[in-house]
CSV table of C-alpha atoms in Angstrom, one decimal:
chain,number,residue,atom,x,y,z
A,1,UNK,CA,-25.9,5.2,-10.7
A,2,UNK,CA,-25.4,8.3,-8.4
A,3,UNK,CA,-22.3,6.9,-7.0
A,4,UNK,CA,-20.9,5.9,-10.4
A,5,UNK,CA,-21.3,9.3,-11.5
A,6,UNK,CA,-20.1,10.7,-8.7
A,7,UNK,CA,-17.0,8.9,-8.2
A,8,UNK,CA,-16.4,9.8,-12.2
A,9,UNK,CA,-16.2,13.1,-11.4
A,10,UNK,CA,-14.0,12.9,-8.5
A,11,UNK,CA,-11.8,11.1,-10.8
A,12,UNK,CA,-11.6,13.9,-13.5
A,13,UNK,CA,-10.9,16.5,-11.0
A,14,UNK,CA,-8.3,14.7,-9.4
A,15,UNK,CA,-6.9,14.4,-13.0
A,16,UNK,CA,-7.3,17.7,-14.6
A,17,UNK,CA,-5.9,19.0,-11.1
A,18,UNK,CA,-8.6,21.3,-9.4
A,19,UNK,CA,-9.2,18.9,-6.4
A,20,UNK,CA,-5.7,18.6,-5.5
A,21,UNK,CA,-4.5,22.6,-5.9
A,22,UNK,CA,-6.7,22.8,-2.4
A,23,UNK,CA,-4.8,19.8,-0.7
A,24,UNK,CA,-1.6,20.6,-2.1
A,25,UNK,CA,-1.5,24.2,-0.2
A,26,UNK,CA,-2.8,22.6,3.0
A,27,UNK,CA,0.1,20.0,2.5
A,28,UNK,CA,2.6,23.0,2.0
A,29,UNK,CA,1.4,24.7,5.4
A,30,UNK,CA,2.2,21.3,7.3
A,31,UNK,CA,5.5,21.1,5.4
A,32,UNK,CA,6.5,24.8,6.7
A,33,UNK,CA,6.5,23.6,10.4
A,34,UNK,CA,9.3,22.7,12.2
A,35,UNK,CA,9.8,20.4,13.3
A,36,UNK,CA,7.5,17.9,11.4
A,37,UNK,CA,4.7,16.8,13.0
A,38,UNK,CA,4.0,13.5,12.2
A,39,UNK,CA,0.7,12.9,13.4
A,40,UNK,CA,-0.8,15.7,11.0
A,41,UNK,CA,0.7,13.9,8.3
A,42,UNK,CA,-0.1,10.8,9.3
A,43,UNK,CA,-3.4,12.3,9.4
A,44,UNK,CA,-3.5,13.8,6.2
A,45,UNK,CA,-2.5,10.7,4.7
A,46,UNK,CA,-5.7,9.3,6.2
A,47,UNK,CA,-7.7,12.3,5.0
A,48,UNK,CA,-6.3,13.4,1.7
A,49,UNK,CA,-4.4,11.9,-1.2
A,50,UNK,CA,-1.4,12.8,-1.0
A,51,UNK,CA,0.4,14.9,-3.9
A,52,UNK,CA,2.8,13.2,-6.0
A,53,UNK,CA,5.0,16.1,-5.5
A,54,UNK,CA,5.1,15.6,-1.9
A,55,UNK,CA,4.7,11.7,-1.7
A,56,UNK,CA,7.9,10.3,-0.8
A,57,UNK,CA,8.8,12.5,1.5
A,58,UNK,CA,5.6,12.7,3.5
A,59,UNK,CA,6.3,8.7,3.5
A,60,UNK,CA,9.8,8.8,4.8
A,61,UNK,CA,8.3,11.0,7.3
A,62,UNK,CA,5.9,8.8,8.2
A,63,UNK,CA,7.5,5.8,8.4
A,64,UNK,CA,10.2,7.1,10.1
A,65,UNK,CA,13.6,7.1,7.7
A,66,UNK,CA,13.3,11.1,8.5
A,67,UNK,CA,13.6,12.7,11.3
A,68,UNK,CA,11.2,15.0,12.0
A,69,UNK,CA,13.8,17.6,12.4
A,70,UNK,CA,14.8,18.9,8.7
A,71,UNK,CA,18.3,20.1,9.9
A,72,UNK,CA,19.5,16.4,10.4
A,73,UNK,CA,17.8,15.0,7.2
A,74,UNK,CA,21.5,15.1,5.2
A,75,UNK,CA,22.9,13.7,8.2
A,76,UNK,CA,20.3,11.2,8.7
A,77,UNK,CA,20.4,10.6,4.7
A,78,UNK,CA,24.0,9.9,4.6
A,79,UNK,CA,24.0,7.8,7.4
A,80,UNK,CA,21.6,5.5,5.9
A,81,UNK,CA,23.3,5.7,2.5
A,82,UNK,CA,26.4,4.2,4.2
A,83,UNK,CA,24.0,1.3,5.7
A,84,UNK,CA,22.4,0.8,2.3
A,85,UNK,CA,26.2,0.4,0.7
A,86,UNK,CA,27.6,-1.8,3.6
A,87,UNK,CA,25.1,-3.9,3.2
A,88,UNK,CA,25.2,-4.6,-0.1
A,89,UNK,CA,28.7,-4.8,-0.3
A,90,UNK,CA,28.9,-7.4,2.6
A,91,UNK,CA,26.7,-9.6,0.6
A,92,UNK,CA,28.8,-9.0,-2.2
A,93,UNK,CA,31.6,-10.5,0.0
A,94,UNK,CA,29.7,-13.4,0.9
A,95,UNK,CA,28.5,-14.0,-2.7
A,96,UNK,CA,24.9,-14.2,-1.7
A,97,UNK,CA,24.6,-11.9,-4.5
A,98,UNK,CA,26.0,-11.1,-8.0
A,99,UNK,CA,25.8,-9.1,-10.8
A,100,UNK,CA,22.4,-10.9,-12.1
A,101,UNK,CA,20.8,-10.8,-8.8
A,102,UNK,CA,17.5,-8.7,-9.5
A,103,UNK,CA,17.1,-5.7,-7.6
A,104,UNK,CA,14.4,-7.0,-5.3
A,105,UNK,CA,16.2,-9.9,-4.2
A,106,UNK,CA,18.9,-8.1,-3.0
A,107,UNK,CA,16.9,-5.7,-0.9
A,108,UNK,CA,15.3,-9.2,0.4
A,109,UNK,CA,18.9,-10.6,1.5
A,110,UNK,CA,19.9,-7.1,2.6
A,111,UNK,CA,16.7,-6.6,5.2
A,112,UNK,CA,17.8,-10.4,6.6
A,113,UNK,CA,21.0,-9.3,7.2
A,114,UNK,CA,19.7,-6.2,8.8
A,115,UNK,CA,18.2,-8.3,11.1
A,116,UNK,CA,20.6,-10.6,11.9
A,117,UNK,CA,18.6,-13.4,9.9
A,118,UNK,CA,20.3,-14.5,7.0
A,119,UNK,CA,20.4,-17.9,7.1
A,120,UNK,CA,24.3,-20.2,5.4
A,121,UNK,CA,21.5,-21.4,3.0
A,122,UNK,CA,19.4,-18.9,2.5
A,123,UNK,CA,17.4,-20.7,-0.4
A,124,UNK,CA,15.0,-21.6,1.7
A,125,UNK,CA,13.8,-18.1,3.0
A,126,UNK,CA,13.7,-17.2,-0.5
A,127,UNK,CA,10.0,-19.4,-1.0
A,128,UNK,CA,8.2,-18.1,2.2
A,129,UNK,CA,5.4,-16.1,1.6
A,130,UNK,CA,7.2,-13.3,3.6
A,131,UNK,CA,9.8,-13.1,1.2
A,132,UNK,CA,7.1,-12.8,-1.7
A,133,UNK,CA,5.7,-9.8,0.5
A,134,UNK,CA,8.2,-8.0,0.5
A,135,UNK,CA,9.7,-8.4,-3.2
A,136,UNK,CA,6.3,-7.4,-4.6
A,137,UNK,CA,6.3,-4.3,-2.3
A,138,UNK,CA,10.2,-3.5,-3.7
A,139,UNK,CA,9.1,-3.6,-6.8
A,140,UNK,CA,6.2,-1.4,-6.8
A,141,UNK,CA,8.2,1.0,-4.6
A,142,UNK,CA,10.8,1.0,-7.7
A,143,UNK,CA,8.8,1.9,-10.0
A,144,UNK,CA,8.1,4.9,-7.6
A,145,UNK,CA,11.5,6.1,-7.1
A,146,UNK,CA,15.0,5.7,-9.0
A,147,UNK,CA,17.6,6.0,-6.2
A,148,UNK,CA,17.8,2.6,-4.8
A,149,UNK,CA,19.3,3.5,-1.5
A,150,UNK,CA,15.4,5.8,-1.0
A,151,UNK,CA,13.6,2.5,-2.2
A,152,UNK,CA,15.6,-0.1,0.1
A,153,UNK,CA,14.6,2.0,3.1
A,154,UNK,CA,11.1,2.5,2.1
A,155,UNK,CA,10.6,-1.1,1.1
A,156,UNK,CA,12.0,-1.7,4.8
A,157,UNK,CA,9.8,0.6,6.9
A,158,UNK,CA,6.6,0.1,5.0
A,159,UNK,CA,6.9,-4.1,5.7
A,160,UNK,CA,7.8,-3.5,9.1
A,161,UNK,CA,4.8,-0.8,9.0
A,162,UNK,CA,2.4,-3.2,8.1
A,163,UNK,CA,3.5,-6.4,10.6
A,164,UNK,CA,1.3,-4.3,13.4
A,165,UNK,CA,-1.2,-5.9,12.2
A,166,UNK,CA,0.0,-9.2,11.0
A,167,UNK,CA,-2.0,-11.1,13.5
A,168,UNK,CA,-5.1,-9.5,12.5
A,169,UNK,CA,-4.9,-10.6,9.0
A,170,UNK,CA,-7.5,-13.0,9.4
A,171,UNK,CA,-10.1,-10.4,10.9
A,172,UNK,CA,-10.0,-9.2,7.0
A,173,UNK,CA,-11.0,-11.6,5.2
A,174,UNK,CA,-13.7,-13.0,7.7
A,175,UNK,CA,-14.7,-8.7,6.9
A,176,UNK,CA,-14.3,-8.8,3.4
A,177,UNK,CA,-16.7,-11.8,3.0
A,178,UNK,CA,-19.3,-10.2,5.5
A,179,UNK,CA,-19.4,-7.1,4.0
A,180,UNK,CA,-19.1,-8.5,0.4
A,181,UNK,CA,-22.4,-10.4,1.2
A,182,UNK,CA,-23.9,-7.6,2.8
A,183,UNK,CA,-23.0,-5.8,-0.3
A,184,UNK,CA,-24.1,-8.2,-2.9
A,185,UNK,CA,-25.1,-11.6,-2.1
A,186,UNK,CA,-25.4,-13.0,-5.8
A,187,UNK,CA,-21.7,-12.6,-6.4
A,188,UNK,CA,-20.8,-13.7,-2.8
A,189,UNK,CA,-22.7,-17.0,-3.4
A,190,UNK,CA,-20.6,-17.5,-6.5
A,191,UNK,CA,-17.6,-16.7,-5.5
A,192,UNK,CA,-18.3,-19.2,-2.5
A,193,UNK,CA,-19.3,-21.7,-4.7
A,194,UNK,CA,-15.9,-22.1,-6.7
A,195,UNK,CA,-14.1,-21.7,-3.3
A,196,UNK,CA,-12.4,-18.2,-4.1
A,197,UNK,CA,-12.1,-17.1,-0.9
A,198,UNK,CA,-9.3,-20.2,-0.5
A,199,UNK,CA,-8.2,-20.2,-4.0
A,200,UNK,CA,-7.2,-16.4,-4.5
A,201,UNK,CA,-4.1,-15.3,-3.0
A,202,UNK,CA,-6.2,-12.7,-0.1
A,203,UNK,CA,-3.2,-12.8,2.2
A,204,UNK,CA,-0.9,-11.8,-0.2
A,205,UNK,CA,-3.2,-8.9,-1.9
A,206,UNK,CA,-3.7,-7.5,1.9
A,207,UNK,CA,0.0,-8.4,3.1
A,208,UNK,CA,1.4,-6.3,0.6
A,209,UNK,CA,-1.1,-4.2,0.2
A,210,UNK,CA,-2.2,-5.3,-3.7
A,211,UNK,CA,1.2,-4.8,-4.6
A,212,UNK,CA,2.0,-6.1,-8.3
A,213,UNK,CA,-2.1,-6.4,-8.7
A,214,UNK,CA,-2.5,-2.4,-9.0
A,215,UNK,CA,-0.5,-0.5,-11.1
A,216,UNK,CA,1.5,2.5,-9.4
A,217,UNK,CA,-0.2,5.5,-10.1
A,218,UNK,CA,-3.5,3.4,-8.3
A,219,UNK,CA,-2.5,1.5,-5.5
A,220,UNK,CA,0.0,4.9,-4.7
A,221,UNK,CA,-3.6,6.2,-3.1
A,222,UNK,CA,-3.7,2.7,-0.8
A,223,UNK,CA,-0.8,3.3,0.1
A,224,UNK,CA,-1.3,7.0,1.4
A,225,UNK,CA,-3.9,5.6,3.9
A,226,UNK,CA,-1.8,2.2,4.8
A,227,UNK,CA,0.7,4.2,5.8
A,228,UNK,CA,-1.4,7.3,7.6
A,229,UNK,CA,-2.7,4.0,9.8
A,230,UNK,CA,-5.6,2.3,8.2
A,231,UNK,CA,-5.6,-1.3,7.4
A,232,UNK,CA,-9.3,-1.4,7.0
A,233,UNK,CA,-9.6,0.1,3.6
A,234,UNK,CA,-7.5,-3.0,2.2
A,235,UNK,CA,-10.8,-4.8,2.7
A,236,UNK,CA,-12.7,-2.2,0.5
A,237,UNK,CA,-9.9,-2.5,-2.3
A,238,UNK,CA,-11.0,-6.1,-2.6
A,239,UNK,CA,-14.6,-5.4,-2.3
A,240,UNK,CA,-14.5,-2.8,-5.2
A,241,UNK,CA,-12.3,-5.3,-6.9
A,242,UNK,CA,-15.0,-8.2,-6.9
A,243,UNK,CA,-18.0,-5.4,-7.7
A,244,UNK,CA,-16.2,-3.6,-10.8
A,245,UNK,CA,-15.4,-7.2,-12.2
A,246,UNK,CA,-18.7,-8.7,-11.6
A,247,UNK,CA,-20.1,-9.3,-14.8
A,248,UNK,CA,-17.5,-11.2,-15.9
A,249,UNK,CA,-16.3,-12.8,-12.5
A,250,UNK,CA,-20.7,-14.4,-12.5
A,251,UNK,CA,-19.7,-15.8,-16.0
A,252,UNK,CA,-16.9,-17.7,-14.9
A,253,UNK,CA,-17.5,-21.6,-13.8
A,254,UNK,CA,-14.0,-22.4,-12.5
A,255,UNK,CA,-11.6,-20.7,-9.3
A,256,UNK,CA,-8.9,-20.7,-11.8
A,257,UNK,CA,-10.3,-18.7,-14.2
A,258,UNK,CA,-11.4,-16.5,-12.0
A,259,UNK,CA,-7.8,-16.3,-9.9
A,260,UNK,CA,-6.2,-15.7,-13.4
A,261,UNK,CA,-8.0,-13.0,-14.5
A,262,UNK,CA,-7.8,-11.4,-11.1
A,263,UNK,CA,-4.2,-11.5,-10.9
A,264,UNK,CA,-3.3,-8.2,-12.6
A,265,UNK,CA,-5.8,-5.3,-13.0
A,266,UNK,CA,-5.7,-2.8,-16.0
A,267,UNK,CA,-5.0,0.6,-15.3
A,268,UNK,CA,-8.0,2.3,-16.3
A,269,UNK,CA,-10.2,0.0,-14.3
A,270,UNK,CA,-7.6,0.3,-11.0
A,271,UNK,CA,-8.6,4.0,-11.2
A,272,UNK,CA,-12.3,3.0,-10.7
A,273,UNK,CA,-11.5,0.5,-8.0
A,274,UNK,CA,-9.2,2.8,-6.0
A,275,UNK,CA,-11.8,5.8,-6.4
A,276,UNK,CA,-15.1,3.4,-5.6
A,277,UNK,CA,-12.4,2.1,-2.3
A,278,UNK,CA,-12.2,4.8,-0.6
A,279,UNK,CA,-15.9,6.2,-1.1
A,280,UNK,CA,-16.7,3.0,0.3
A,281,UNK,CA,-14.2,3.2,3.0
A,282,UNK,CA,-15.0,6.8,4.3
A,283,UNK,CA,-18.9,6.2,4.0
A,284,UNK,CA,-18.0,3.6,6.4
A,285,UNK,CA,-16.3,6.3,8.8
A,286,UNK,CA,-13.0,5.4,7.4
A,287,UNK,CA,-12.1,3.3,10.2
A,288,UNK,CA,-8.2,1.9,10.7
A,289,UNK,CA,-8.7,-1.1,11.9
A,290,UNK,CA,-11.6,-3.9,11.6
A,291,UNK,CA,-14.5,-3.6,13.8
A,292,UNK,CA,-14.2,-5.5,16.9
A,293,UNK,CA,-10.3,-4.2,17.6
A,294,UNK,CA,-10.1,-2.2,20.5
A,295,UNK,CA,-7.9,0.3,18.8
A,296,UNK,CA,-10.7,1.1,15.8
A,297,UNK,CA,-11.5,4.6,15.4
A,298,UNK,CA,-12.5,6.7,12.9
A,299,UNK,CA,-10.3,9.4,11.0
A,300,UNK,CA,-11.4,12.8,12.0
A,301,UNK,CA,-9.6,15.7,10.6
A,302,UNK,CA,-9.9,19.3,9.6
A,303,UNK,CA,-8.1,21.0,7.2
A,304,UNK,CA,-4.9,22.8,8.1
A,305,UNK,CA,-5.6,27.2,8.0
A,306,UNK,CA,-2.5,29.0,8.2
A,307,UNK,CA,-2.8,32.0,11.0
């Protein structure tokens, strides 16, 4: 009850604005140095939500489609502009796309191309689970941003961002369950019992980081620490998931059921989830990676003071 209350106050600050005036003037201090440095940001990410305000370009920082220099960012910005339109233009030419091609797709066919991995027949890279990846992350990241160049190169970075830890994928889930059965062992024996942990799409929700499952202004947050470094708090996302729906998850006799009602999460209750995440998370120590990875370590950070 404590931690329900206490995360419900969290949540109202956050929303009426007093708990972010703090982190938005610490932000602004970071912002004033030149060049950039990354690593606080990267670290603040980790430590802080970040402030709408201030989101996308602490990102592009991050992930690299800035420079940390601000004196080449309308060079750098143009540059990747021209990219962005070549691109698309050259797929035009090759009528890979038209017209009706959604938005998503393109930047799919775009990023192959990119890469030198366009296939003649492209069809079949169009039903890998890669290619599901990375349109759900497109779309969320529209619904962020309106210039389309901004969200190509965003949607680019942040999939390459999360491959580090592709082959550790697996090292969540085996977490996930651990912890989940730590955490409550009557919905874990359910959820085992209708074979969820096979049935729901995991890989996906961590791959693209509950893309498409959280609504923007929630899995934004996720996001913040994904790309400060952590992969770890994907596995409390699910956890707080499983708890805030257990009531009616326990009266549910069937995986299907349970996958379908699962598969997109209200906005009000992706609020909860995303606040009871990362309490969960930075009780935890807010590690980055799973335990066990030689790499895991815990996000220390103090706040920035301007002398």
């Amino acid at each position: 009850m404590a931690d329900d209350q206490r995360n419900f106050r969290s949540y109202y600050y956050e929303k009426v604005g007093f708990r972010g005036v703090e982190e938005k003037k610490s932000l602004e201090i970071l912002l004033k140095e030149q060049p950039f440095d990354v690593k606080k940001l990267s670290l603040f990410c980790l430590r802080f939500p970040v402030p709408a305000v201030y989101r996308v370009l602490v990102w592009k920082l991050v992930l690299g489609i800035l420079p940390p220099h601000q004196c080449n960012h309308e060079f750098v910005t143009s540059v990747r502009r021209d990219q962005f339109q070549d691109l698309k233009h050259s797929l035009c030419v090759m009528r890979k796309i038209n017209r009706d091609t959604s938005i998503a797709k393109v930047f799919w066919k775009m990023s192959l191309l990119e890469e030198g991995n366009l296939l003649f027949d492209e069809q079949k890279q169009m039903t890998t689970q890669s290619c599901k990846v990375f349109m759900l992350t497109a779309q969320c990241i529209l619904e962020i941003v309106e210039d389309e160049m901004e969200a190509y190169w965003l949607t680019t970075k942040f999939v390459k961002h999360q491959q580090k830890w592709k082959d550790i994928l697996y090292l969540l889930q085996d977490r996930l369950e651990s912890l989940l059965k730590k955490e409550d062992g009557r919905l874990y024996k359910h959820l085992v019992q209708f074979s969820c942990f096979d049935s729901l799409p995991i890989s996906v929700w961590f791959r693209s980081c509950f893309a498409n499952i959280l609504p923007s202004n929630s899995f934004e947050r996720i996001w913040d620490k994904v790309i400060g470094g952590s992969c770890k708090i994907l596995v409390f996302v699910a956890i707080a998931i499983f708890l805030t729906f257990k009531r009616p998850i326990m009266s549910m006799q069937s995986s299907e059921k349970i996958c379908l009602y699962l598969s997109k999460i209200e906005p009000d209750s992706a609020d909860i989830i995303v606040g009871k995440a990362i309490d969960m998370w930075q009780k935890t120590g807010a590690l980055l990676l799973p335990t066990g990875i030689k790499a895991d370590s815990p996000v220390i950070i103090d706040r920035p003071h301007s002398t």
